[in-house]
Tab-separated table of C-alpha atoms and ligand atoms in Angstrom:
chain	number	residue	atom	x	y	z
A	1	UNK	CA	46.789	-14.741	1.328
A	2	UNK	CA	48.048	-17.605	3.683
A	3	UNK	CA	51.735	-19.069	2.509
A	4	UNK	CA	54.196	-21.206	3.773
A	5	UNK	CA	57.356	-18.640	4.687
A	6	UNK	CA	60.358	-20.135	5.451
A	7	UNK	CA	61.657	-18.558	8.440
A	8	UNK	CA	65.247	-20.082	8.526
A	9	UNK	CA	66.911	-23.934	8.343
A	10	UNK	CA	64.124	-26.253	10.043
A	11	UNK	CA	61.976	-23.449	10.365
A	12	UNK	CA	58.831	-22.834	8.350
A	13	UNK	CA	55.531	-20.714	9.578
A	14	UNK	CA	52.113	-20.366	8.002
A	15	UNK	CA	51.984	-16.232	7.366
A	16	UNK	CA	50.077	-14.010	5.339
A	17	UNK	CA	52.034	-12.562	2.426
A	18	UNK	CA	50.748	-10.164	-0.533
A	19	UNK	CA	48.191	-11.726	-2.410
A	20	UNK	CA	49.581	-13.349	-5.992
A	21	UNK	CA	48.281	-11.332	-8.842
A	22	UNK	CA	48.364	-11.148	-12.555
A	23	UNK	CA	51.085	-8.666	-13.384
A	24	UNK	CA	51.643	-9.610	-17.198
A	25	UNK	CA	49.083	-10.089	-19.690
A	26	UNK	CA	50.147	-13.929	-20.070
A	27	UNK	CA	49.724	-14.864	-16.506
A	28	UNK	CA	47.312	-16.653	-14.964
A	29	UNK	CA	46.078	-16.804	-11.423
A	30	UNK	CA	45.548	-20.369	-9.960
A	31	UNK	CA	43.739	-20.741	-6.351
A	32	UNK	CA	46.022	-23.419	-5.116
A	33	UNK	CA	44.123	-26.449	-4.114
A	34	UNK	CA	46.216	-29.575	-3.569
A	35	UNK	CA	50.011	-28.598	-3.556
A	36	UNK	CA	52.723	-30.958	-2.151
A	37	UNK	CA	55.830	-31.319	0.096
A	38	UNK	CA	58.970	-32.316	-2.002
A	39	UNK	CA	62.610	-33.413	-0.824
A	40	UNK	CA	63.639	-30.620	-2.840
A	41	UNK	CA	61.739	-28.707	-0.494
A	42	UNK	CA	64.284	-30.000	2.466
A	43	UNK	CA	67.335	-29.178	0.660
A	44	UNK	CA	66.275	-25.254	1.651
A	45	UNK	CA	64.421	-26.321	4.684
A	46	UNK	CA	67.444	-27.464	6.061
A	47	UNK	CA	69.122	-24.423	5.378
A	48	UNK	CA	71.880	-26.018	2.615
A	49	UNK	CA	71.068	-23.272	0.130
A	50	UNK	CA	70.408	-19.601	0.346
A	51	UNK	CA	67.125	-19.489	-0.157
A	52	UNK	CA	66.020	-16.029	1.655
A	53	UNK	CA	63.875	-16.044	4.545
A	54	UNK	CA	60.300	-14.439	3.990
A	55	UNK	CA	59.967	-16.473	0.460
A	56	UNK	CA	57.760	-19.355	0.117
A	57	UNK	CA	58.662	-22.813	-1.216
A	58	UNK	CA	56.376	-24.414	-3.235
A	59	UNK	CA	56.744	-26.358	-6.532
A	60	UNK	CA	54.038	-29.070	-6.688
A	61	UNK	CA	51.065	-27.217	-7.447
A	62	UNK	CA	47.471	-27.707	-9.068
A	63	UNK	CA	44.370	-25.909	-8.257
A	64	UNK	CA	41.850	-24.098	-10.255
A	65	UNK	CA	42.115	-21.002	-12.542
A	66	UNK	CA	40.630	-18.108	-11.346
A	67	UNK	CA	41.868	-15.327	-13.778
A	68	UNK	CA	43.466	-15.067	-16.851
A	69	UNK	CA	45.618	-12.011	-18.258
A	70	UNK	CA	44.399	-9.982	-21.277
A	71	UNK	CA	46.768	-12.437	-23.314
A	72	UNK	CA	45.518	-15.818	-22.660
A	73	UNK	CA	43.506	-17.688	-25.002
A	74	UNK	CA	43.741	-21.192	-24.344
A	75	UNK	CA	43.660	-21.475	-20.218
A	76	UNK	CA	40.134	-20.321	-19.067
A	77	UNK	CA	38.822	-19.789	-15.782
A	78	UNK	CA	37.340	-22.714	-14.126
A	79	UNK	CA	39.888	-25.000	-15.089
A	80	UNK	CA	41.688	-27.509	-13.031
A	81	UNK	CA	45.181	-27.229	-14.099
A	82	UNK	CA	48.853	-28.914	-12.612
A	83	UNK	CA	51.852	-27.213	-13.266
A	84	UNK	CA	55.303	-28.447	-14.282
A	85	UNK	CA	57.786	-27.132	-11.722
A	86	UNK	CA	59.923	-26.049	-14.103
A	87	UNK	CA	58.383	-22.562	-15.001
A	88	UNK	CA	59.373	-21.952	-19.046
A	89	UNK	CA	58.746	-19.128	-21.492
A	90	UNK	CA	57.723	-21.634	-24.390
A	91	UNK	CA	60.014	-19.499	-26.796
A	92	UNK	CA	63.893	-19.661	-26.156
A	93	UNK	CA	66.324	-21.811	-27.937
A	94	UNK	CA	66.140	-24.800	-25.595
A	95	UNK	CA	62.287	-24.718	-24.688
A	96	UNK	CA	61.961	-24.454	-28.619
A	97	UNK	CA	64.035	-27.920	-28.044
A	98	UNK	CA	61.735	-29.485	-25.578
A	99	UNK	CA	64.178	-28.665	-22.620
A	100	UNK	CA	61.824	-26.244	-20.013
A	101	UNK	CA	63.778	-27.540	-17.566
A	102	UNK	CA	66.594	-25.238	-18.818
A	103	UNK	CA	64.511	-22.243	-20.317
A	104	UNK	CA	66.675	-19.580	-20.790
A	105	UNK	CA	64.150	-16.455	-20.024
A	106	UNK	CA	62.512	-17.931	-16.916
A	107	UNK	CA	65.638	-17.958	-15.293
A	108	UNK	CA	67.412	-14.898	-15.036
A	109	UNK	CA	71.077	-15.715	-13.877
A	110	UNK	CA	73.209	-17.436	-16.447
A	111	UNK	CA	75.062	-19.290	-14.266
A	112	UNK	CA	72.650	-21.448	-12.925
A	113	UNK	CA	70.084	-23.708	-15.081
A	114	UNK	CA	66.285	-24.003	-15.177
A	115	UNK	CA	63.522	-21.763	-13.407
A	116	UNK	CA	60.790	-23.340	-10.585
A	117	UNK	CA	58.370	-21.928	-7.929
A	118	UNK	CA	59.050	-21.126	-4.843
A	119	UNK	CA	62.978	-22.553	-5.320
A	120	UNK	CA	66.543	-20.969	-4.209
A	121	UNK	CA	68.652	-19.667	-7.519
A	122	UNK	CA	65.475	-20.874	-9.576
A	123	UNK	CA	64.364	-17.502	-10.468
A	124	UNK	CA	62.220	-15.029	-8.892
A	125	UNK	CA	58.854	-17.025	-9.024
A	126	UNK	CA	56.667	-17.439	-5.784
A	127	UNK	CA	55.624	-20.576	-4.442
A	128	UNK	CA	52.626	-23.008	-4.917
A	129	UNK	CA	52.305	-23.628	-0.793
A	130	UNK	CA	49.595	-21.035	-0.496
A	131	UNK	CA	46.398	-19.956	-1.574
A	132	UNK	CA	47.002	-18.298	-4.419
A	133	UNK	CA	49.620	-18.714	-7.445
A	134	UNK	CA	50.872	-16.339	-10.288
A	135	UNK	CA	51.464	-18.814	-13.570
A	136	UNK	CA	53.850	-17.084	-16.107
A	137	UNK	CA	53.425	-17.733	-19.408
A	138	UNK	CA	50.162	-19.397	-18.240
A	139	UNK	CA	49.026	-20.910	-21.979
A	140	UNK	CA	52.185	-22.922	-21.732
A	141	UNK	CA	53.146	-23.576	-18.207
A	142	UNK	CA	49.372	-24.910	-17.524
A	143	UNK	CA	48.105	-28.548	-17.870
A	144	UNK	CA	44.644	-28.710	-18.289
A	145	UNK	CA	43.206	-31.662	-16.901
A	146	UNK	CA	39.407	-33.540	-17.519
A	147	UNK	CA	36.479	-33.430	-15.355
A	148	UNK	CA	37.516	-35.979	-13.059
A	149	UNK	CA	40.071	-33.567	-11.723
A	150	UNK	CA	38.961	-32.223	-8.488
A	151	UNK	CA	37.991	-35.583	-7.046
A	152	UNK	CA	41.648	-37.143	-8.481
A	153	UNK	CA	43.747	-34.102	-7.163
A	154	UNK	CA	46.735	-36.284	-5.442
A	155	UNK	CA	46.767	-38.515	-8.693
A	156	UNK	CA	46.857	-35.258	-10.381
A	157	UNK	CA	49.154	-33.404	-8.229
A	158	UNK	CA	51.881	-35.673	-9.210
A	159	UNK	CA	52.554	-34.956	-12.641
A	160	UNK	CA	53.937	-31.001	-10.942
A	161	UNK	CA	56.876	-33.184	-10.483
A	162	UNK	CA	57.800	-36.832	-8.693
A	163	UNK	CA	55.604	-38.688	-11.524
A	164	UNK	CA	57.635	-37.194	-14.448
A	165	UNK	CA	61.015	-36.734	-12.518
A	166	UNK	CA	60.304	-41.173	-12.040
A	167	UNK	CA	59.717	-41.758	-15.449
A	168	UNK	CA	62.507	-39.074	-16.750
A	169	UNK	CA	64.798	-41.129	-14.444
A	170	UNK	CA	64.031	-44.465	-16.625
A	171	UNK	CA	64.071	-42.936	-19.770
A	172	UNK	CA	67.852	-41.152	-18.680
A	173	UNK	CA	68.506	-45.095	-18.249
A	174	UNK	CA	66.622	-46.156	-21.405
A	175	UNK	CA	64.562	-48.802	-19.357
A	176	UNK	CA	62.508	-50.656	-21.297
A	177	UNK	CA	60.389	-53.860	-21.537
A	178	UNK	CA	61.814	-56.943	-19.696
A	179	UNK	CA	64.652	-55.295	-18.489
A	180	UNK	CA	65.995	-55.468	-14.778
A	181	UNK	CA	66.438	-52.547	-13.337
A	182	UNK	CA	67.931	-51.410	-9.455
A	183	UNK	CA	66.701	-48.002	-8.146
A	184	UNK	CA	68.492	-46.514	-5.352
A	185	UNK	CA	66.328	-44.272	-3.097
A	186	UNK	CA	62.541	-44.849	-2.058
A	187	UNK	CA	61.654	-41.508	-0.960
A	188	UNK	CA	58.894	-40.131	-3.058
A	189	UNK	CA	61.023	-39.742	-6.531
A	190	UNK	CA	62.431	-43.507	-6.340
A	191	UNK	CA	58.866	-44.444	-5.764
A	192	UNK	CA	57.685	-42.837	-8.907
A	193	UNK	CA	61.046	-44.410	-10.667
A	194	UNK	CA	60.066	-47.816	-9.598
A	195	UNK	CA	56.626	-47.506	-10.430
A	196	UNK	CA	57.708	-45.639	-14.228
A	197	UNK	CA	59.293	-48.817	-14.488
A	198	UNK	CA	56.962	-51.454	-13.722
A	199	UNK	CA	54.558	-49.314	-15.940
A	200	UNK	CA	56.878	-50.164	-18.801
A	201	UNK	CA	57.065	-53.469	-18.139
A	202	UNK	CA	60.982	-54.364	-16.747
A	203	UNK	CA	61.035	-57.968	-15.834
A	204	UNK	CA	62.350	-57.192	-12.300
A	205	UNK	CA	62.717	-53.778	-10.441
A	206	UNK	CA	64.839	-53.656	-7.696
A	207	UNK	CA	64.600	-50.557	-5.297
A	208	UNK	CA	67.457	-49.674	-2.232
A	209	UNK	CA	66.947	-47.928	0.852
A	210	UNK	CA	66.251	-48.803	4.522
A	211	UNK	CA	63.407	-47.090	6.055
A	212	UNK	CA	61.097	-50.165	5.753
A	213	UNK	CA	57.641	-47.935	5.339
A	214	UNK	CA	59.098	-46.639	1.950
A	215	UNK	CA	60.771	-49.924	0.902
A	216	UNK	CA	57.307	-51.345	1.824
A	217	UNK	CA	55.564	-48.794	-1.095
A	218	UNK	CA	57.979	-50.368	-3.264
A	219	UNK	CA	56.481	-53.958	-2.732
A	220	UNK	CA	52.923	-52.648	-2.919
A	221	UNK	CA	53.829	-51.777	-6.675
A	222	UNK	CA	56.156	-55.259	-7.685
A	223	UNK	CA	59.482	-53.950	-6.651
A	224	UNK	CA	61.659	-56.198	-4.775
A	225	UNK	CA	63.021	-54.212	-1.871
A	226	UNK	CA	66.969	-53.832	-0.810
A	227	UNK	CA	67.408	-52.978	2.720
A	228	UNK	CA	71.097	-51.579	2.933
A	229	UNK	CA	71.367	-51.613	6.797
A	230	UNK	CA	71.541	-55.355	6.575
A	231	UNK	CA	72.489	-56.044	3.351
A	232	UNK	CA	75.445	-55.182	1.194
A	233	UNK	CA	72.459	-53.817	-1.727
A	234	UNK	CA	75.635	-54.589	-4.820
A	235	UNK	CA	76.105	-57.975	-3.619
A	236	UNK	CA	72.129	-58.360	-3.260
A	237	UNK	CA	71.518	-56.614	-6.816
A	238	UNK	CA	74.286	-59.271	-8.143
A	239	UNK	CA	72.410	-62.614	-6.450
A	240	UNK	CA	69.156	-61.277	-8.271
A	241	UNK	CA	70.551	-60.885	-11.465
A	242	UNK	CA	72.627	-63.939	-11.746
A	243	UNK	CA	76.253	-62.116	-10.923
A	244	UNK	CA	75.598	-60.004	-14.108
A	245	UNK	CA	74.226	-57.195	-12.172
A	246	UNK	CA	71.145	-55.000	-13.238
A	247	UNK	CA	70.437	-53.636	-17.144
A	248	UNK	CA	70.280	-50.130	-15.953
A	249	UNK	CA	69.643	-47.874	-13.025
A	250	UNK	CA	68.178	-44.987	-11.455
A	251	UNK	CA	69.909	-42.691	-9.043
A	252	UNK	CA	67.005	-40.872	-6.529
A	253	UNK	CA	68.787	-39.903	-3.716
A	254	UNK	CA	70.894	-36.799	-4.458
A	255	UNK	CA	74.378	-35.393	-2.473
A	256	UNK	CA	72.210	-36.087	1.180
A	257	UNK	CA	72.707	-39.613	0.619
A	258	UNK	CA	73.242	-41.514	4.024
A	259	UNK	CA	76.024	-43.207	4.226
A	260	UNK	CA	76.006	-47.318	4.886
A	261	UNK	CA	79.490	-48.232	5.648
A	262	UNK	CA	80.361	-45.049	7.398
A	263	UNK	CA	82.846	-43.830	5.382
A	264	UNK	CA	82.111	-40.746	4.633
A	265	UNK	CA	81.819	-41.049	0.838
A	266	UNK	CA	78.986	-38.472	0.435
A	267	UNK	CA	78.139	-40.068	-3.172
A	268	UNK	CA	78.110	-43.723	-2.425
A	269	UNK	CA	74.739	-44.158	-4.255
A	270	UNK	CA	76.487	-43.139	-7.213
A	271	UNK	CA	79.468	-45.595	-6.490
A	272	UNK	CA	77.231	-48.455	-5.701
A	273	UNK	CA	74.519	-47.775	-8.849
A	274	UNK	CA	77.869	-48.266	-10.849
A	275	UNK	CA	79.019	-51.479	-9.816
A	276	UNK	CA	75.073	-52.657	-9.801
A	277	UNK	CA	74.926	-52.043	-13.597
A	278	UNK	CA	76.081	-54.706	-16.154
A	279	UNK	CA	78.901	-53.493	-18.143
A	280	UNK	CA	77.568	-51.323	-21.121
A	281	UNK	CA	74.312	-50.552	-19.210
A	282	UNK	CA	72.500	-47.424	-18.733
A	283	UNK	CA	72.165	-44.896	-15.580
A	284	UNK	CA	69.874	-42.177	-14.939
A	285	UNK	CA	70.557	-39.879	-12.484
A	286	UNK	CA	67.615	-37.419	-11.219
A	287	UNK	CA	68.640	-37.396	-7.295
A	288	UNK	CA	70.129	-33.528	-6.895
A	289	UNK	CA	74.265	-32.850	-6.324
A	290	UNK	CA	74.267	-29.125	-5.312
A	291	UNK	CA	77.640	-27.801	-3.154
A	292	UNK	CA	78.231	-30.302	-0.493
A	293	UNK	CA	80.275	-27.782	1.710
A	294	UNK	CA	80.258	-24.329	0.793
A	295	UNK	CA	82.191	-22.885	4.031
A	296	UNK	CA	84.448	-26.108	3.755
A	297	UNK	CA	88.333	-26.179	3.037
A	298	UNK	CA	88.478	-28.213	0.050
A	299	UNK	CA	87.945	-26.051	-3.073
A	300	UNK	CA	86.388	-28.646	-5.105
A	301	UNK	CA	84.052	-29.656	-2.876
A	302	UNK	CA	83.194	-26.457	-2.130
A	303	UNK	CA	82.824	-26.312	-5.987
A	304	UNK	CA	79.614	-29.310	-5.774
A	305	UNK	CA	82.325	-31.590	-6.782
A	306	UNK	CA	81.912	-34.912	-5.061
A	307	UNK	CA	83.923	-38.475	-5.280
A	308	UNK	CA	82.428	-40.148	-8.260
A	309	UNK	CA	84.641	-43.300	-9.042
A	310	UNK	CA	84.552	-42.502	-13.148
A	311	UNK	CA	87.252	-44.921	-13.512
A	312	UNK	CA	85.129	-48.091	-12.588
A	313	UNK	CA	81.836	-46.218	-14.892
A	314	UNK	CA	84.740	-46.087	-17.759
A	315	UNK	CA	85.858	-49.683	-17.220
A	316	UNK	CA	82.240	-50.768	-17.642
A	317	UNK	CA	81.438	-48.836	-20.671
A	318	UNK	CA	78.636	-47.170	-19.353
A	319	UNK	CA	76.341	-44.366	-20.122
A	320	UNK	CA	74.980	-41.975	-17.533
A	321	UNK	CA	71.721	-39.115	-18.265
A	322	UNK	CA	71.369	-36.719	-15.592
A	323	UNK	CA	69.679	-33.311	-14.241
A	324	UNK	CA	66.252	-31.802	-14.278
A	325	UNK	CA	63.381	-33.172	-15.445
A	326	UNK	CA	61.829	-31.947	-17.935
A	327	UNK	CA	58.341	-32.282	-16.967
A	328	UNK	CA	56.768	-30.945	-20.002
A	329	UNK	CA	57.858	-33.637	-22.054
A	330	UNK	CA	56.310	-36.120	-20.315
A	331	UNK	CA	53.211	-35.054	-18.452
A	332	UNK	CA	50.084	-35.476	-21.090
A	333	UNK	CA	51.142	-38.717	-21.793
A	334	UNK	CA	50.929	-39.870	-18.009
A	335	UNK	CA	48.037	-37.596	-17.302
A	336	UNK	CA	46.279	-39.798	-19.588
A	337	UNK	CA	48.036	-42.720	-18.378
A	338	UNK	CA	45.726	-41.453	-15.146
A	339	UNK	CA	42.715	-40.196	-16.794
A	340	UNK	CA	42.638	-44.078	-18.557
A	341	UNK	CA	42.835	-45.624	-15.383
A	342	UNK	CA	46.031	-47.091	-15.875
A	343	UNK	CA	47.927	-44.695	-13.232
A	344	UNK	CA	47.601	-43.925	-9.900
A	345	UNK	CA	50.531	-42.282	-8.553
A	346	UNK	CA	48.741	-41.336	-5.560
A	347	UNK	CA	49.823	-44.464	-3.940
A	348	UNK	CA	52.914	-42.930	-2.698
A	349	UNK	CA	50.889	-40.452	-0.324
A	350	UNK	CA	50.532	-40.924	3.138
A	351	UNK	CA	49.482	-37.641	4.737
A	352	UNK	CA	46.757	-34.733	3.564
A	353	UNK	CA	47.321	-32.031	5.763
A	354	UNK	CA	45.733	-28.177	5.705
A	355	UNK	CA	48.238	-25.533	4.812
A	356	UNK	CA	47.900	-24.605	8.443
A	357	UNK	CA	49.489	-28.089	9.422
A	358	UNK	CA	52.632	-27.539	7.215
A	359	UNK	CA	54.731	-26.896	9.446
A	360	UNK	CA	54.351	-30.570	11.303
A	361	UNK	CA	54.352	-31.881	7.438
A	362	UNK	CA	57.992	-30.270	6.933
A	363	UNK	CA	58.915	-31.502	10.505
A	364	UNK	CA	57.755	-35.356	9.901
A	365	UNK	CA	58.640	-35.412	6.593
A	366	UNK	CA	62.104	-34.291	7.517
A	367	UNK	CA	63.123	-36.896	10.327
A	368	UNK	CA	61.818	-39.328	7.350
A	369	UNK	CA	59.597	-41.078	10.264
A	370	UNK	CA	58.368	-44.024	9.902
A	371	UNK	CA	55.068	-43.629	7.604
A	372	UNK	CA	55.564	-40.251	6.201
A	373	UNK	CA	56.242	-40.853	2.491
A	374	UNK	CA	54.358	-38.099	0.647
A	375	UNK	CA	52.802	-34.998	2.120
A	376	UNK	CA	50.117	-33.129	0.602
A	377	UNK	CA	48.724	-29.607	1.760
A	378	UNK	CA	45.098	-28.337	0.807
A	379	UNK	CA	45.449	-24.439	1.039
A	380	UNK	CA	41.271	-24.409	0.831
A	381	UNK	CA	40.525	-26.846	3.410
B	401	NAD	P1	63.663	-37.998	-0.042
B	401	NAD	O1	64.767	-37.318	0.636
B	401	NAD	O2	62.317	-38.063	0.597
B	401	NAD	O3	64.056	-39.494	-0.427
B	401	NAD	C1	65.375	-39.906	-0.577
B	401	NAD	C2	65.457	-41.373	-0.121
B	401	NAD	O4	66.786	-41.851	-0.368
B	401	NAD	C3	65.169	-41.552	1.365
B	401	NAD	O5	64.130	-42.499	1.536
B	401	NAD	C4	66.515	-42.042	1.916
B	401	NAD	O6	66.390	-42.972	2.991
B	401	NAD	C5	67.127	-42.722	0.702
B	401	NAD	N1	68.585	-42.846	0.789
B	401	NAD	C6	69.467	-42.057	1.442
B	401	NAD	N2	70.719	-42.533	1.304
B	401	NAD	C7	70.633	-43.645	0.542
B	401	NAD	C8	71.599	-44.564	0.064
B	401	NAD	N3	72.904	-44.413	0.347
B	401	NAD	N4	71.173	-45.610	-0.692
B	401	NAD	C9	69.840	-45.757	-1.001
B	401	NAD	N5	68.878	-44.894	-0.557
B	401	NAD	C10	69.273	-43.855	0.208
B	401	NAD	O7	63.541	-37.234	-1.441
B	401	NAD	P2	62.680	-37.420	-2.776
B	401	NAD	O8	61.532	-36.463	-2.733
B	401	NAD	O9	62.404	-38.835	-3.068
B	401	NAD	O10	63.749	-36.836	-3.806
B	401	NAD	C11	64.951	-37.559	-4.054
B	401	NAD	C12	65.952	-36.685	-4.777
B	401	NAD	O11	65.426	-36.310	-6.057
B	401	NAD	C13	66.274	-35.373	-4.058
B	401	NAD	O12	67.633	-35.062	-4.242
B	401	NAD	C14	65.413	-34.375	-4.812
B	401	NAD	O13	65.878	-33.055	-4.701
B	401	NAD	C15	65.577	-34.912	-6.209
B	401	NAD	N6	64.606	-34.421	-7.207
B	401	NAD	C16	65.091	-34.188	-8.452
B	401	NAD	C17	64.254	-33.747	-9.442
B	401	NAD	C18	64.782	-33.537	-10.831
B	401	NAD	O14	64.109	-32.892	-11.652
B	401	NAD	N7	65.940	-34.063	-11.166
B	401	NAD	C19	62.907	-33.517	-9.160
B	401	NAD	C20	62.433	-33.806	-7.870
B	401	NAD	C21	63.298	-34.246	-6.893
B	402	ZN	ZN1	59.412	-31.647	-6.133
């Protein structure tokens, strides 16, 4: 089968790899038809992890079953299914607790948390960016979706991942009805935060960046963009919210933030979402903060540490949710939010490429140019 094989940092090729297969009697075998290009994806594109050359990435997946192991009763072939990125065994002390995104079988070191496809220190699973998928544990790791499914794949596609990580992001910062609410990031995940938001109703959702195509998607849904190469997005956030600053926030950038004022603080988002919150309000943080400088000379940095100013979050009272999402928790309720016509996450995409085109996908996606917000591959077409 066809995959995408990363080759080395910026460097991605379309290959032909061993064909997935079932190997356990609970898998089952997806033909990948609508799979998707994540900025997780770039954190191991760009070589900042040590993801090994010759894997595949690929964590946004949905296709149709094609086979099902001798132990799988409730996933039948012909289905269109999406599956959560986190892959979970259904049966361990935390997924018994609704938390797949830390499953303690799926992943088999101890020192790192949660299990996904096609992901560095996520576990041994292959990725979704090819023809053909193995799905562990298939009866639980599979969504099934309605008929409508193959003609609403990129509405679909969304609940692998961005669509849940958005709305986990809002409930981390307990967003609810008429509240305002600041976002920092409008890459694909603060998107899907903005637009969790508006979905619940927040009186006013406020959404930094400064690539003006994203920051535009953020209008198209009700969000009031912040562009912080000309403005200082605190000060903005405190003139819309009359000096009070915003009920609660969401954090979608992750340790790659760039870096307005120059300074070098490598978490600034984190520093600025603080003083953009009221005093006592609520933060979610889904953006990822992985080891900013392995090779580097300070040891807690090298650690993943990085310069979070807890004394002003302290001062304010506030409370702060962060990590993996869950996607489990969330995704029947939004696939019906879909199904009912009262979602359409595929807004967010811009490009639907063949698997054969991935490599420009990685490449434009990358350079975040101007009009590349979401990128979608089609393995079969
Ligand atoms: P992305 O890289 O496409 O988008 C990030 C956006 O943040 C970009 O538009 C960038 O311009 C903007 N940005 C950079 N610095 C900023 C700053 N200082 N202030 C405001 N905005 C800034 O990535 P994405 O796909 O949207 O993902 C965002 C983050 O979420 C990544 O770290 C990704 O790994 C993470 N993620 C987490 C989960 C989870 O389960 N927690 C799931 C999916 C993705
Ligand atoms: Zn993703």
């Amino acid at each position: 089968m066809k995959a995408v094989v990363y080759e080395g940092p910026r460097k991605v090729s379309v290959k032909d790899v061993p064909d997935a297969r079932i190997e356990r009697p609970t898998d089952v075998l997806v033909q990948i038809t609508t799979t998707n290009i994540c900025g997780s994806d770039l954190h191991m594109y760009e070589g900042r992890t040590d993801f090994e050359t010759g894997r595949w990435f690929g964590h946004e997946n949905l296709g149709r079953v094609i086979e099902v192991g001798a132990g799988v009763d409730k996933v039948r072939v012909g289905d269109y299914v999406v599956l959560p990125f986190n892959v979970a065994c259904g049966h361990c002390k935390n997924c018994e607790r609704g938390l797949t995104n830390y499953c303690l079988t799926a992943q088999p070191k101890a020192e790192w948390a949660g299990a996904a496809y096609g992901f560095a220190d996520m576990g041994p699973w292959a990725g979704g960016q090819a023809e053909l998928l193995r799905v562990p544990w298939g009866d639980f790791n599979c969504l099934r979706l309605g008929e409508d499914a193959e003609e609403r794949q990129t509405d679909y596609v969304m609940l692998a991942d961005i669509f849940p990580t958005g709305y986990h992001a809002t409930e981390l910062a307990n967003v609810k009805p008429g509240d305002q609410t600041v976002i920092y990031g409008a890459g694909p995940v603060g998107c899907m935060a903005a637009y969790s938001a508006v979905l619940k109703g927040a009186s006013k959702v406020m959404v930094v960046d400064r690539h003006p195509d994203r920051l535009k998607k953020a209008e198209e849904i009700g969000a009031i963009p912040i562009d912080d190469s000309l403005v200082d997005p605190v000060q903005a956030v405190m003139e819309m919210t009359m000096g009070l600053g915003a009920d609660n926030g969401c954090e979608c950038v992750g340790y790659q933030a760039h870096d307005p004022q120059g300074d070098e603080h490598p978490n600034l988002t984190l520093n600025n979402l603080v003083k953009s919150v009221r005093f006592t309000g609520e933060i979610g943080v889904v953006g990822v903060f992985i080891p900013q400088d392995p090779g580097g000379p300070d040891e807690l940095a090298r650690q993943g540490a990085v310069a979070f100013d807890f004394g002003e979050f302290w001062f304010r009272g506030q409370k702060l949710g962060s990590g993996q999402c869950p996607v489990k928790k969330y995704n029947r309720a939004l696939r019906d939010l879909i199904a009912g016509g009262k979602a359409t996450p595929s807004w967010i995409v811009s490009h639907e490429l063949s698997l054969d085109q991935a490599p420009e996908g990685y490449q434009h996606f990358d350079n975040r140019e101007q009009g590349w917000t979401k990128v979608v591959l089609h393995p079969d077409g």
